[in-house]
Coordinates of C-alpha atoms in Angstrom, one line a residue:
Chain A
M17 CA 110.1 77.2 46.2
G18 CA 107.8 74.3 45.5
F19 CA 108.4 71.1 43.5
F20 CA 106.7 72.2 40.5
T21 CA 108.4 75.5 40.1
R22 CA 109.1 75.5 36.4
S23 CA 106.6 76.9 34.0
K24 CA 105.7 74.5 31.3
Q25 CA 107.6 76.1 28.4
N26 CA 110.7 75.9 30.5
I27 CA 110.8 72.2 31.1
S28 CA 114.3 72.4 29.5
P29 CA 113.5 73.7 26.1
D30 CA 115.5 71.1 24.2
S31 CA 113.8 68.1 25.7
Q32 CA 110.2 69.2 25.8
K33 CA 109.0 67.1 22.9
R34 CA 110.9 64.0 23.2
E35 CA 108.0 61.7 23.0
V36 CA 107.8 59.7 19.8
P37 CA 105.2 61.5 17.7
D38 CA 102.7 59.7 15.4
G39 CA 103.8 58.9 11.9
Q40 CA 106.5 56.8 10.5
W41 CA 109.5 59.1 10.6
V42 CA 111.0 61.1 13.5
K43 CA 113.8 63.5 13.8
C44 CA 116.4 63.1 16.5
K45 CA 116.3 66.2 18.8
E46 CA 120.0 66.1 19.2
C47 CA 121.6 65.4 15.8
E48 CA 118.6 65.9 13.6
E49 CA 119.0 62.5 12.0
I50 CA 115.7 61.3 10.4
I51 CA 114.9 57.8 11.8
H52 CA 112.2 55.4 11.0
V53 CA 110.0 54.5 14.0
K54 CA 110.6 50.8 13.5
Q55 CA 114.3 51.3 13.5
L56 CA 114.1 53.5 16.6
E57 CA 112.1 50.8 18.4
L58 CA 114.8 48.2 17.5
H59 CA 117.3 50.5 19.1
S60 CA 115.4 50.8 22.4
W61 CA 114.2 54.3 21.3
V62 CA 117.8 55.6 21.2
C63 CA 119.2 57.4 18.2
H64 CA 121.6 55.0 16.4
K65 CA 123.7 57.9 15.3
C66 CA 124.3 60.1 18.4
G67 CA 123.0 58.0 21.3
Y68 CA 120.2 60.4 22.2
H69 CA 117.6 58.7 24.5
F70 CA 114.1 59.6 23.3
R71 CA 111.7 60.0 26.1
I72 CA 109.5 56.8 26.4
G73 CA 106.7 55.7 28.7
S74 CA 105.8 52.7 30.9
E75 CA 104.6 50.6 28.0
E76 CA 108.0 50.8 26.3
Y77 CA 110.0 50.1 29.5
I78 CA 107.9 47.1 30.3
Q79 CA 108.5 45.8 26.8
L80 CA 112.3 46.5 27.2
L81 CA 112.8 45.0 30.6
F82 CA 110.5 42.1 31.2
D83 CA 110.7 38.6 29.9
K84 CA 108.0 38.3 27.3
G85 CA 104.5 37.9 28.7
T86 CA 105.5 37.9 32.3
F87 CA 104.4 41.3 33.4
K88 CA 101.1 41.5 35.2
E89 CA 99.7 44.9 36.0
S90 CA 97.9 45.7 39.3
N91 CA 95.6 48.5 40.4
K92 CA 95.1 49.4 36.8
K93 CA 91.8 51.2 37.5
M94 CA 92.9 53.5 40.3
R95 CA 92.1 57.1 39.6
S96 CA 92.2 60.5 41.2
V97 CA 89.0 61.9 42.7
D98 CA 90.0 65.6 42.8
P99 CA 89.8 65.7 46.6
L100 CA 90.2 69.5 46.8
G101 CA 87.9 70.5 43.9
F102 CA 90.9 72.3 42.5
V103 CA 90.4 74.9 39.9
D104 CA 93.0 77.1 38.2
T105 CA 92.6 78.2 34.6
K106 CA 91.0 74.7 34.2
K107 CA 89.3 72.3 36.5
Y108 CA 91.6 69.6 37.8
S109 CA 88.9 67.0 37.1
D110 CA 88.8 68.1 33.4
R111 CA 92.6 67.9 33.3
I112 CA 92.4 64.3 34.5
S113 CA 89.7 63.3 32.0
A114 CA 91.6 64.9 29.2
S115 CA 94.9 63.2 30.2
I116 CA 93.2 59.8 30.5
K117 CA 91.7 60.3 27.0
K118 CA 94.9 61.5 25.5
T119 CA 97.3 58.9 27.0
G120 CA 95.1 55.9 27.6
L121 CA 96.5 55.8 31.1
N122 CA 94.6 56.3 34.4
D123 CA 97.4 58.2 36.1
A124 CA 101.1 58.9 36.0
V125 CA 102.4 55.5 37.2
R126 CA 101.9 51.8 36.3
T127 CA 102.7 49.0 38.7
G128 CA 102.9 45.3 38.7
I129 CA 105.0 42.1 39.0
G130 CA 107.0 40.5 36.3
K131 CA 110.2 38.6 35.5
I132 CA 113.6 40.0 34.5
D133 CA 115.8 37.1 33.3
G134 CA 113.7 34.8 35.3
N135 CA 113.9 37.0 38.5
K136 CA 110.5 38.0 39.9
V137 CA 110.4 41.7 40.7
S138 CA 107.8 44.2 41.9
F139 CA 107.9 47.2 39.5
A140 CA 106.6 50.7 39.1
C141 CA 107.1 53.0 36.1
M142 CA 106.0 56.6 35.9
D143 CA 104.7 58.3 32.7
F144 CA 105.7 61.8 32.1
K145 CA 103.0 62.3 29.5
F146 CA 100.3 62.1 32.2
I147 CA 100.2 65.6 33.8
G148 CA 104.0 65.9 33.7
G149 CA 104.5 62.6 35.6
S150 CA 103.3 64.4 38.7
M151 CA 102.8 62.5 41.9
G152 CA 99.4 62.8 43.6
S153 CA 97.4 60.4 45.7
V154 CA 97.2 57.7 43.0
V155 CA 100.9 57.6 42.3
G156 CA 101.7 57.5 46.0
E157 CA 99.2 54.8 46.8
K158 CA 100.2 52.6 43.8
I159 CA 103.9 52.8 44.6
A160 CA 103.3 52.1 48.3
R161 CA 101.3 49.0 47.4
A162 CA 103.9 47.9 44.9
I163 CA 106.5 48.2 47.7
D164 CA 104.3 46.2 50.0
K165 CA 104.1 43.5 47.4
A166 CA 107.9 43.4 47.3
Y167 CA 107.9 43.2 51.1
D168 CA 105.3 40.5 51.3
Q169 CA 106.7 38.3 48.6
K170 CA 110.4 39.1 49.4
I171 CA 111.1 40.1 45.9
P172 CA 113.2 43.1 44.7
M173 CA 111.6 46.5 44.0
I174 CA 112.4 48.5 40.9
I175 CA 111.0 52.0 40.3
I176 CA 111.5 54.0 37.1
S177 CA 111.0 57.7 37.8
Q178 CA 110.1 60.3 35.2
S179 CA 108.3 63.2 36.9
G180 CA 108.1 66.9 37.4
G181 CA 107.4 66.4 41.2
A182 CA 104.5 66.4 43.5
R183 CA 101.1 67.3 41.8
M184 CA 100.0 70.8 42.7
M185 CA 96.3 70.1 42.2
E186 CA 96.3 67.7 45.2
A187 CA 98.4 70.1 47.3
A188 CA 99.3 68.8 50.7
L189 CA 97.9 65.4 49.9
S190 CA 100.5 65.1 47.2
L191 CA 103.2 66.2 49.6
M192 CA 102.3 63.4 52.0
Q193 CA 102.8 60.8 49.3
M194 CA 106.5 61.5 49.7
V195 CA 106.2 60.2 53.3
K196 CA 103.9 57.4 52.4
T197 CA 106.3 55.9 49.8
S198 CA 109.5 56.6 51.8
S199 CA 108.2 55.0 55.0
R200 CA 107.3 51.9 53.0
L201 CA 110.8 51.9 51.6
A202 CA 112.2 52.1 55.2
R203 CA 110.3 48.9 56.1
L204 CA 111.6 47.2 52.9
A205 CA 115.2 48.2 53.8
D206 CA 114.7 46.8 57.3
A207 CA 113.7 43.5 55.8
K208 CA 116.9 43.6 53.6
I209 CA 115.0 43.5 50.4
P210 CA 116.7 45.3 47.5
Y211 CA 115.4 48.4 45.9
I212 CA 116.8 49.8 42.7
S213 CA 115.8 53.3 41.6
V214 CA 116.1 54.2 37.9
L215 CA 116.0 57.9 37.2
T216 CA 115.1 59.0 33.6
D217 CA 114.6 62.4 32.0
P218 CA 113.3 64.4 33.8
T219 CA 113.1 63.5 37.5
T220 CA 112.7 66.6 39.8
G221 CA 111.0 68.0 42.9
G222 CA 109.2 65.7 45.3
T223 CA 109.8 62.6 43.3
T224 CA 113.6 63.1 43.5
A225 CA 113.2 64.1 47.2
S226 CA 111.6 60.8 48.1
Y227 CA 111.7 57.4 46.4
A228 CA 113.9 58.3 43.4
M229 CA 116.9 59.1 45.6
L230 CA 116.5 56.2 48.0
G231 CA 117.6 53.2 46.0
D232 CA 120.2 50.8 47.4
V233 CA 121.5 51.5 44.0
N234 CA 120.5 54.6 42.0
I235 CA 120.8 54.3 38.2
A236 CA 120.3 57.1 35.7
E237 CA 119.9 57.1 32.0
P238 CA 122.5 59.2 30.2
T239 CA 122.0 63.0 30.2
A240 CA 118.7 62.9 32.1
L241 CA 117.7 66.1 34.0
I242 CA 117.7 65.2 37.7
G243 CA 117.3 67.6 40.6
F244 CA 115.2 69.1 43.4
A245 CA 114.5 72.6 42.2
G246 CA 114.1 73.3 38.5
P247 CA 116.9 75.0 36.5
R248 CA 115.0 78.2 36.0
V249 CA 114.3 78.7 39.7
I250 CA 117.9 78.1 40.5
K251 CA 119.0 80.5 37.8
E252 CA 116.7 83.2 39.2
T253 CA 117.8 82.6 42.7
I254 CA 121.5 82.8 42.1
G255 CA 121.3 85.5 39.4
R256 CA 123.7 83.8 36.9
D257 CA 123.7 81.2 34.2
L258 CA 124.1 77.6 35.2
P259 CA 127.2 75.6 34.3
E260 CA 127.1 73.3 31.3
G261 CA 125.7 69.9 32.2
F262 CA 124.3 71.1 35.6
Q263 CA 121.7 68.7 37.0
R264 CA 122.3 66.1 34.4
S265 CA 123.0 62.4 35.2
E266 CA 126.8 62.8 34.7
F267 CA 126.8 65.8 37.1
L268 CA 124.9 63.8 39.7
E269 CA 127.2 60.8 39.3
E270 CA 130.3 63.1 39.7
H271 CA 128.8 64.6 42.9
G272 CA 128.0 61.2 44.4
F273 CA 124.2 60.8 44.1
I274 CA 124.0 58.3 41.3
D275 CA 125.8 55.0 41.4
L276 CA 126.0 54.4 37.7
I277 CA 124.7 55.7 34.4
V278 CA 123.3 52.9 32.2
E279 CA 122.4 53.2 28.5
R280 CA 118.9 52.0 27.8
K281 CA 120.0 49.0 25.7
D282 CA 122.0 47.7 28.7
M283 CA 119.4 48.4 31.3
K284 CA 117.9 44.9 31.5
E285 CA 121.3 43.2 31.8
K286 CA 122.5 45.6 34.5
L287 CA 119.3 45.3 36.5
S288 CA 119.5 41.5 36.2
H289 CA 123.2 41.5 37.4
L290 CA 122.5 43.8 40.3
I291 CA 119.5 41.7 41.5
G292 CA 121.9 38.7 41.4
Y293 CA 124.3 40.5 43.8
M294 CA 121.6 41.7 46.1
T295 CA 119.5 38.6 46.6
Chain B
M24 CA 101.9 103.1 62.0
N25 CA 104.3 100.1 62.2
S26 CA 105.4 99.2 58.6
N27 CA 104.8 95.5 59.5
T28 CA 101.1 96.1 59.8
L29 CA 98.9 94.0 57.4
D30 CA 96.0 95.8 55.7
F31 CA 93.4 94.0 57.7
E32 CA 95.2 94.7 60.9
K33 CA 95.1 98.5 60.4
P34 CA 91.8 99.4 62.0
I35 CA 92.7 97.2 65.0
N36 CA 96.1 98.7 65.4
E37 CA 94.8 102.2 65.1
L38 CA 92.3 101.6 67.8
E39 CA 94.9 100.0 70.1
K40 CA 97.2 103.0 69.5
K41 CA 94.4 105.4 70.5
I42 CA 93.8 103.4 73.7
E43 CA 97.5 103.6 74.5
E44 CA 97.4 107.4 74.0
M45 CA 94.4 107.8 76.2
K46 CA 96.0 105.7 79.0
E47 CA 98.7 108.3 79.2
Y48 CA 96.1 110.9 80.3
E49 CA 94.1 108.6 82.5
D50 CA 95.5 109.9 85.7
N51 CA 94.6 113.5 85.0
L52 CA 91.3 113.1 83.2
D53 CA 88.3 111.0 84.1
I54 CA 88.3 108.8 80.9
R55 CA 88.5 105.3 82.4
E56 CA 85.0 104.5 81.2
E57 CA 85.7 105.6 77.7
I58 CA 88.9 103.5 77.6
E59 CA 87.1 100.4 78.8
K60 CA 84.5 100.9 76.1
L61 CA 87.2 101.2 73.5
E62 CA 88.9 98.1 74.8
E63 CA 85.7 96.1 74.4
K64 CA 85.3 97.6 71.0
V65 CA 88.8 96.5 69.9
I66 CA 88.1 92.9 71.1
T67 CA 84.9 92.8 69.1
L68 CA 86.7 94.2 66.1
K69 CA 89.5 91.6 66.4
K70 CA 87.0 88.8 66.7
N71 CA 85.1 89.9 63.6
V72 CA 88.2 90.4 61.5
F73 CA 89.8 87.1 62.5
K74 CA 86.6 85.1 62.2
N75 CA 86.5 85.9 58.5
L76 CA 90.1 85.6 57.4
T77 CA 90.7 84.5 53.8
R78 CA 93.3 81.8 53.1
W79 CA 95.6 84.4 51.7
Q80 CA 95.3 86.5 54.9
R81 CA 96.3 83.5 56.9
V82 CA 99.4 83.1 54.7
Q83 CA 100.2 86.8 55.4
L84 CA 99.8 86.2 59.1
A85 CA 102.0 83.1 58.9
R86 CA 104.7 85.3 57.4
H87 CA 104.2 88.2 59.8
P88 CA 107.7 89.6 60.5
E89 CA 106.8 90.0 64.2
R90 CA 105.7 86.4 64.7
P91 CA 107.6 84.3 67.2
Y92 CA 110.3 82.1 65.5
T93 CA 111.9 78.9 66.6
L94 CA 114.5 80.5 68.9
D95 CA 111.7 82.6 70.6
Y96 CA 109.8 79.5 71.4
I97 CA 112.9 77.8 72.7
Y98 CA 113.7 80.7 75.0
L99 CA 110.1 81.1 76.1
M100 CA 109.1 77.5 76.6
T101 CA 112.3 75.5 77.5
E102 CA 115.1 75.6 80.0
D103 CA 118.8 74.7 79.7
F104 CA 118.8 74.7 75.9
I105 CA 122.1 73.5 74.5
E106 CA 122.4 74.2 70.8
L107 CA 124.4 71.6 68.8
H108 CA 126.0 72.6 65.5
G109 CA 126.9 71.0 62.2
D110 CA 126.3 67.9 60.1
R111 CA 129.8 66.4 60.8
T112 CA 130.4 66.3 57.1
Y113 CA 130.4 69.7 55.5
R114 CA 129.3 72.7 57.7
D115 CA 126.8 74.2 60.1
D116 CA 123.6 75.4 58.4
K117 CA 122.2 78.4 60.4
A118 CA 118.8 78.0 58.7
I119 CA 118.1 75.0 60.9
I120 CA 118.9 75.0 64.5
G121 CA 118.6 72.3 67.1
G122 CA 119.7 71.0 70.5
F123 CA 118.8 69.5 73.8
A124 CA 116.2 71.3 76.0
K125 CA 113.9 70.8 78.9
I126 CA 110.2 71.4 78.8
D127 CA 109.4 71.2 82.5
E128 CA 110.0 67.5 83.4
Y129 CA 110.6 66.4 79.7
K130 CA 114.1 66.3 78.3
V131 CA 113.8 66.6 74.5
M132 CA 115.6 67.3 71.3
I133 CA 114.2 70.4 69.7
I134 CA 114.9 71.2 66.0
G135 CA 113.5 73.9 63.8
Q136 CA 114.0 76.3 60.9
Q137 CA 115.1 79.8 62.0
K138 CA 114.2 83.0 60.1
G139 CA 115.9 86.3 60.7
R140 CA 114.3 89.6 61.8
D141 CA 116.5 92.0 59.9
T142 CA 118.8 92.0 56.8
K143 CA 121.8 90.9 58.7
S144 CA 120.1 88.0 60.6
N145 CA 118.2 87.0 57.4
V146 CA 121.5 86.7 55.6
L147 CA 122.9 84.5 58.4
R148 CA 119.7 82.4 58.5
N149 CA 119.2 82.4 54.7
F150 CA 115.5 83.4 55.4
G151 CA 114.9 80.1 57.0
M152 CA 115.7 78.2 53.8
A153 CA 118.0 75.2 54.6
N154 CA 120.7 73.6 52.4
P155 CA 121.3 69.8 52.4
E156 CA 123.7 70.2 55.4
G157 CA 120.8 71.6 57.4
Y158 CA 118.6 68.5 56.8
R159 CA 121.6 66.3 57.6
K160 CA 122.3 68.2 60.8
A161 CA 118.7 67.7 61.7
L162 CA 118.9 64.0 61.1
R163 CA 122.1 63.7 63.1
L164 CA 120.4 65.3 66.0
M165 CA 117.4 63.0 65.7
K166 CA 119.7 60.0 65.7
L167 CA 121.3 61.4 68.8
A168 CA 117.9 61.7 70.4
E169 CA 117.1 58.1 69.5
K170 CA 120.4 56.9 71.0
F171 CA 119.6 58.4 74.3
N172 CA 115.8 57.8 74.1
K173 CA 114.7 61.4 74.1
P174 CA 111.6 62.6 72.2
V175 CA 112.0 64.9 69.2
I176 CA 110.1 68.1 68.7
T177 CA 110.4 69.9 65.3
L178 CA 109.2 73.4 64.7
I179 CA 108.5 74.2 61.0
D180 CA 108.8 77.7 59.6
T181 CA 110.3 77.8 56.1
P182 CA 109.5 79.4 52.7
G183 CA 111.1 76.2 51.2
A184 CA 114.4 74.3 50.9
Y185 CA 117.0 76.6 49.3
P186 CA 117.0 76.3 45.5
G187 CA 120.7 77.2 45.0
L188 CA 123.4 75.8 42.9
E189 CA 125.4 74.4 45.8
A190 CA 122.3 73.0 47.3
E191 CA 121.7 70.9 44.2
Q192 CA 125.3 69.9 43.9
N193 CA 125.3 68.7 47.5
G194 CA 122.1 66.7 47.1
Q195 CA 119.1 68.7 48.4
A196 CA 116.8 66.0 47.1
E197 CA 118.8 63.2 48.7
A198 CA 119.0 64.9 52.0
I199 CA 115.2 65.5 52.2
A200 CA 114.5 61.9 51.0
R201 CA 116.8 60.4 53.5
N202 CA 115.1 62.3 56.3
L203 CA 111.7 61.1 55.3
L204 CA 112.9 57.5 55.3
E205 CA 114.8 57.8 58.6
M206 CA 112.2 59.8 60.4
S207 CA 109.6 57.2 59.6
R208 CA 111.6 54.6 61.5
L209 CA 113.1 56.7 64.3
K210 CA 112.4 54.8 67.5
V211 CA 111.5 57.8 69.7
P212 CA 108.3 59.9 69.6
I213 CA 108.3 62.8 67.1
I214 CA 106.0 65.8 67.4
V215 CA 105.9 68.2 64.5
V216 CA 104.5 71.7 64.8
I217 CA 104.0 74.2 62.0
I218 CA 104.7 77.5 63.6
G219 CA 104.7 79.7 60.5
E220 CA 105.2 78.7 56.9
G221 CA 105.2 75.1 55.8
A222 CA 106.4 75.2 52.3
S223 CA 106.8 71.9 50.4
G224 CA 109.7 69.4 50.7
G225 CA 111.7 72.0 52.7
A226 CA 109.1 71.8 55.5
L227 CA 108.5 68.0 55.1
G228 CA 112.3 67.4 55.5
I229 CA 111.8 67.7 59.2
G230 CA 108.0 67.0 59.1
V231 CA 107.5 63.3 59.6
G232 CA 106.1 62.4 63.1
D233 CA 103.6 60.8 65.3
R234 CA 101.6 64.0 65.9
I235 CA 101.4 66.8 63.4
L236 CA 100.1 70.1 64.8
M237 CA 99.5 73.5 63.3
L238 CA 99.2 76.9 64.9
E239 CA 96.0 78.6 64.0
N240 CA 97.4 81.1 61.5
T241 CA 99.9 79.1 59.6
W242 CA 100.0 77.4 56.2
Y243 CA 101.3 74.0 54.9
S244 CA 101.3 72.9 51.3
V245 CA 103.1 71.5 48.3
I246 CA 104.0 75.0 47.0
S247 CA 103.6 78.6 47.9
P248 CA 100.6 80.5 46.5
E249 CA 102.9 82.8 44.5
S250 CA 104.8 80.0 42.8
C251 CA 101.5 78.1 42.2
S252 CA 100.1 81.2 40.6
S253 CA 103.1 81.7 38.4
I254 CA 103.0 78.1 37.1
L255 CA 99.3 77.4 36.7
W256 CA 98.1 80.9 35.9
R257 CA 101.4 82.0 34.2
S258 CA 101.3 85.2 36.2
W259 CA 102.2 86.2 39.8
D260 CA 98.8 88.0 40.2
Y261 CA 96.7 85.0 41.2
K262 CA 98.2 84.3 44.6
E263 CA 94.9 84.8 46.4
Q264 CA 93.1 82.3 44.1
A265 CA 96.0 79.9 44.4
A266 CA 95.8 80.1 48.2
E267 CA 92.1 79.3 48.0
A268 CA 92.6 76.4 45.6
L269 CA 95.5 74.9 47.6
K270 CA 93.4 74.6 50.8
L271 CA 96.5 75.3 52.9
T272 CA 95.2 76.5 56.2
A273 CA 95.2 74.5 59.5
E274 CA 91.4 74.1 59.3
D275 CA 91.7 72.7 55.7
L276 CA 94.4 70.2 56.7
L277 CA 92.6 69.1 59.8
E278 CA 89.6 68.3 57.6
L279 CA 91.8 66.5 55.1
K280 CA 93.2 64.4 58.1
I281 CA 96.8 65.5 57.3
I282 CA 97.2 67.2 60.7
D283 CA 96.0 66.0 64.2
R284 CA 95.3 69.3 66.0
I285 CA 95.1 73.0 65.7
I286 CA 96.7 75.1 68.4
P287 CA 94.8 78.4 69.0
E288 CA 96.7 81.7 68.8
P289 CA 96.2 84.7 70.9
L290 CA 93.4 87.0 69.6
G291 CA 95.0 89.0 66.7
G292 CA 97.7 86.4 66.0
A293 CA 100.8 84.9 67.6
H294 CA 102.8 88.1 67.0
K295 CA 100.5 90.0 69.4
D296 CA 101.6 88.1 72.4
H297 CA 104.7 85.9 72.1
K298 CA 104.5 84.8 75.7
L299 CA 100.9 83.7 75.7
M300 CA 101.6 81.8 72.4
A301 CA 104.6 80.0 73.9
V302 CA 102.7 79.1 77.0
T303 CA 99.9 77.6 75.0
L304 CA 102.3 75.6 72.8
K305 CA 104.2 74.4 75.8
E306 CA 101.0 73.1 77.5
V307 CA 100.0 71.3 74.3
L308 CA 103.4 69.8 73.9
K309 CA 103.4 68.5 77.4
E310 CA 100.0 66.9 76.9
E311 CA 101.1 65.3 73.7
L312 CA 104.4 64.1 75.2
E313 CA 102.6 62.6 78.1
N314 CA 100.5 60.4 75.8
L315 CA 103.2 59.5 73.4
V316 CA 105.8 58.3 75.9
K317 CA 103.3 55.7 77.0
V318 CA 103.2 54.0 73.6
K319 CA 105.5 51.1 73.0
P320 CA 108.1 51.8 70.3
E321 CA 107.1 49.0 67.9
K322 CA 103.4 50.1 68.1
M323 CA 104.4 53.7 67.7
L324 CA 106.4 53.0 64.5
Q325 CA 103.5 50.9 63.1
N326 CA 101.1 53.7 63.8
R327 CA 103.4 56.2 62.2
I328 CA 103.6 54.3 58.9
E329 CA 99.8 53.7 58.9
K330 CA 99.1 57.3 59.7
F331 CA 100.8 58.5 56.5
G332 CA 99.6 55.4 54.6
K333 CA 96.0 56.6 55.0
M334 CA 96.7 60.1 53.5
G335 CA 95.4 60.6 50.0
A336 CA 92.2 60.2 48.0
Y337 CA 91.5 57.9 45.0
T338 CA 88.9 55.6 43.6
E339 CA 89.4 52.1 42.1

């Protein structure tokens, strides 16, 4: 019943390969429209025909949200040290090296400070492509420090989540990152500094059960998978099929856990307005 | 032989059974000396078996169906327990129980997951797997404790938060997240004890505190060895390896500085002597309470945030 309870091939089959592949042309996973990469980029990586939101990473979000040239990244070099010497079918240390090489990132989150319509904010954005966006010591520590920056400088905190949950290969240490981040958010809340959580596809497990659900305002992108347990585990537990749209953004909004659903093209404007109300 | 006996317990239990049988004839036959010899032998055997337990065997002990559960500890260690029900919003979750109790001179709020002992009670208790309303009840009781300045003790024993349809619909993730945030700023001392299974967010949902203790034969991790096996090895058959890799025992977690203290169990495990286990835990809790109530609330909260802030390993 852990956070990471879905096997890889079941990370919702229709959304597994949403990352933009190399090459000039891509096919929309939803309506099968063939779209040129440049065109897709102009449309915030959203299908112009059906509105399908392609899965994007921190680089693209930084580009979309921040005033040009204002974002400064911090703790860029922080890396995992494989504290448990974890080995399954592969060594964890090898998984990390391979992920670093493949993605050009050092772990599953990037943090820093930048300006959104002139408002200075502390920002963290997860990357699903790095070991399923899983939260281990590095993710926890970087997010905690980003929250501390918001606290020290009295500027709003924004976190974009995209994660399969706590990272298994750091076991209990990963679990404790949930407390590390949530306790810092408690301090931020006591100081009346705004925190906006943006949940994208997918946000599950320990990430949802800590900072992703703790926003003063929780925003989701359309149709993102958001939950605690994975759909397959729930299906096996209850022994029947899950209803259409279960654990999607619209479902979460209907049941009262998401304040609003915002399309990617409107995200910057909405964040900017919210910051205006909360500062 | 009892069907609850674990493989590695068999030789011990067989010997104990033999001693019991011999004791029945003790009055008629002169076998006292032989009994004493066997009793010594069983102690040596227990010591040897328990000295070399694998991590998977610890997991098995943590799940032993005869282990004391939350209510057993409450009955054996406290007086005047008044159970309080419900989350004031939706319903009463029987997988988490809580209420006021006295541990000698200390008046506390005690909260824990409750497993069942047979099919009927397991259905009632949902095998100790709480729904969001369980975590919300726990938080309500903690706030109540804060209001009247009473320390909180939580006893953790869960295979996980319940992964059901309604649980998701009612915000399982939000309920756990809220508890993490609120527990980290609760202005009364919190002592957390893992008394059996500490599985993932379901355990952590009542697991933030000033002192984190583990009984000797328990486990605490981000996932169960079985689920870990099924995801990383794509098969249910690697649970022993997964248990090793996860480093989930009390000793492991003490070394990783995630817990503060290991509480010894009676020789052969907590299930062999509920009373002795409860007395041991009670003494430890009194000692911890005595220290914690002396700390000023602001300092205590600062220490609590720093404690969790230090957990983790990275390089930069």
